[in-house]
């Protein structure tokens, strides 16, 4: 799992972003796709990507993994 937190609160009061990699890999996400997903998430966080590009990337990734979304 990947966790990003900027506070020192107890485990029940964490803030930030947590990605469960087991859920992603069990659905077929490979290392390269995980790297690209991380870049995409970073781009969304820092505002360097347009909304349309996020939607397009998300749909393309989901389709390549045969997810039901």
mmCIF file of C-alpha atoms in Angstrom:
data_model
loop_
_atom_site.group_PDB
_atom_site.id
_atom_site.type_symbol
_atom_site.label_atom_id
_atom_site.label_comp_id
_atom_site.label_asym_id
_atom_site.label_seq_id
_atom_site.Cartn_x
_atom_site.Cartn_y
_atom_site.Cartn_z
ATOM 1 C CA UNK A 1 0.000 0.000 0.000
ATOM 2 C CA UNK A 2 1.008 3.587 -0.588
ATOM 3 C CA UNK A 3 0.147 6.173 2.037
ATOM 4 C CA UNK A 4 0.695 9.910 1.951
ATOM 5 C CA UNK A 5 -0.056 11.861 5.078
ATOM 6 C CA UNK A 6 0.959 15.293 6.249
ATOM 7 C CA UNK A 7 -0.211 14.982 9.829
ATOM 8 C CA UNK A 8 0.955 13.167 12.918
ATOM 9 C CA UNK A 9 -2.500 12.202 14.125
ATOM 10 C CA UNK A 10 -3.326 8.729 15.353
ATOM 11 C CA UNK A 11 -4.199 6.057 12.794
ATOM 12 C CA UNK A 12 -7.922 6.740 13.061
ATOM 13 C CA UNK A 13 -7.569 10.424 12.184
ATOM 14 C CA UNK A 14 -5.202 10.303 9.211
ATOM 15 C CA UNK A 15 -5.506 12.674 6.306
ATOM 16 C CA UNK A 16 -4.084 12.151 2.869
ATOM 17 C CA UNK A 17 -4.147 9.591 0.103
ATOM 18 C CA UNK A 18 -3.971 5.819 0.391
ATOM 19 C CA UNK A 19 -3.883 3.455 -2.551
ATOM 20 C CA UNK A 20 -4.382 -0.238 -2.018
ATOM 21 C CA UNK A 21 -2.011 -1.788 -4.510
ATOM 22 C CA UNK A 22 -3.348 -5.281 -3.851
ATOM 23 C CA UNK A 23 -6.730 -4.234 -5.218
ATOM 24 C CA UNK A 24 -5.103 -2.779 -8.326
ATOM 25 C CA UNK A 25 -2.800 -5.705 -9.068
ATOM 26 C CA UNK A 26 -5.542 -8.268 -8.506
ATOM 27 C CA UNK A 27 -7.388 -6.547 -11.334
ATOM 28 C CA UNK A 28 -4.418 -6.870 -13.672
ATOM 29 C CA UNK A 29 -2.560 -3.577 -13.195
ATOM 30 C CA UNK A 30 1.086 -4.092 -14.091
ATOM 31 C CA UNK A 31 4.177 -2.203 -12.972
ATOM 32 C CA UNK A 32 4.233 0.160 -15.949
ATOM 33 C CA UNK A 33 0.525 0.920 -15.615
ATOM 34 C CA UNK A 34 1.002 1.574 -11.892
ATOM 35 C CA UNK A 35 3.800 4.016 -12.692
ATOM 36 C CA UNK A 36 1.612 5.807 -15.241
ATOM 37 C CA UNK A 37 -1.267 5.903 -12.766
ATOM 38 C CA UNK A 38 1.018 7.474 -10.177
ATOM 39 C CA UNK A 39 2.053 10.146 -12.663
ATOM 40 C CA UNK A 40 -1.598 10.796 -13.513
ATOM 41 C CA UNK A 41 -2.549 11.127 -9.840
ATOM 42 C CA UNK A 42 0.349 13.510 -9.270
ATOM 43 C CA UNK A 43 -0.743 15.562 -12.274
ATOM 44 C CA UNK A 44 -4.263 15.840 -10.888
ATOM 45 C CA UNK A 45 -2.975 16.865 -7.459
ATOM 46 C CA UNK A 46 -0.691 19.582 -8.801
ATOM 47 C CA UNK A 47 -3.217 20.761 -11.413
ATOM 48 C CA UNK A 48 -1.027 20.160 -14.456
ATOM 49 C CA UNK A 49 -3.586 18.096 -16.384
ATOM 50 C CA UNK A 50 -6.915 19.028 -17.918
ATOM 51 C CA UNK A 51 -10.146 17.369 -16.793
ATOM 52 C CA UNK A 52 -10.766 15.885 -20.253
ATOM 53 C CA UNK A 53 -7.371 14.210 -20.223
ATOM 54 C CA UNK A 54 -8.075 12.676 -16.798
ATOM 55 C CA UNK A 55 -11.404 11.283 -17.987
ATOM 56 C CA UNK A 56 -9.852 9.922 -21.185
ATOM 57 C CA UNK A 57 -6.945 8.294 -19.341
ATOM 58 C CA UNK A 58 -9.232 6.765 -16.714
ATOM 59 C CA UNK A 59 -11.558 5.267 -19.311
ATOM 60 C CA UNK A 60 -8.647 3.916 -21.338
ATOM 61 C CA UNK A 61 -7.046 2.299 -18.288
ATOM 62 C CA UNK A 62 -10.306 0.768 -17.073
ATOM 63 C CA UNK A 63 -11.059 -0.600 -20.537
ATOM 64 C CA UNK A 64 -7.604 -2.157 -20.849
ATOM 65 C CA UNK A 65 -8.135 -3.975 -17.545
ATOM 66 C CA UNK A 66 -11.666 -5.131 -18.380
ATOM 67 C CA UNK A 67 -13.091 -3.443 -15.288
ATOM 68 C CA UNK A 68 -16.834 -3.052 -15.054
ATOM 69 C CA UNK A 69 -16.869 0.757 -14.915
#
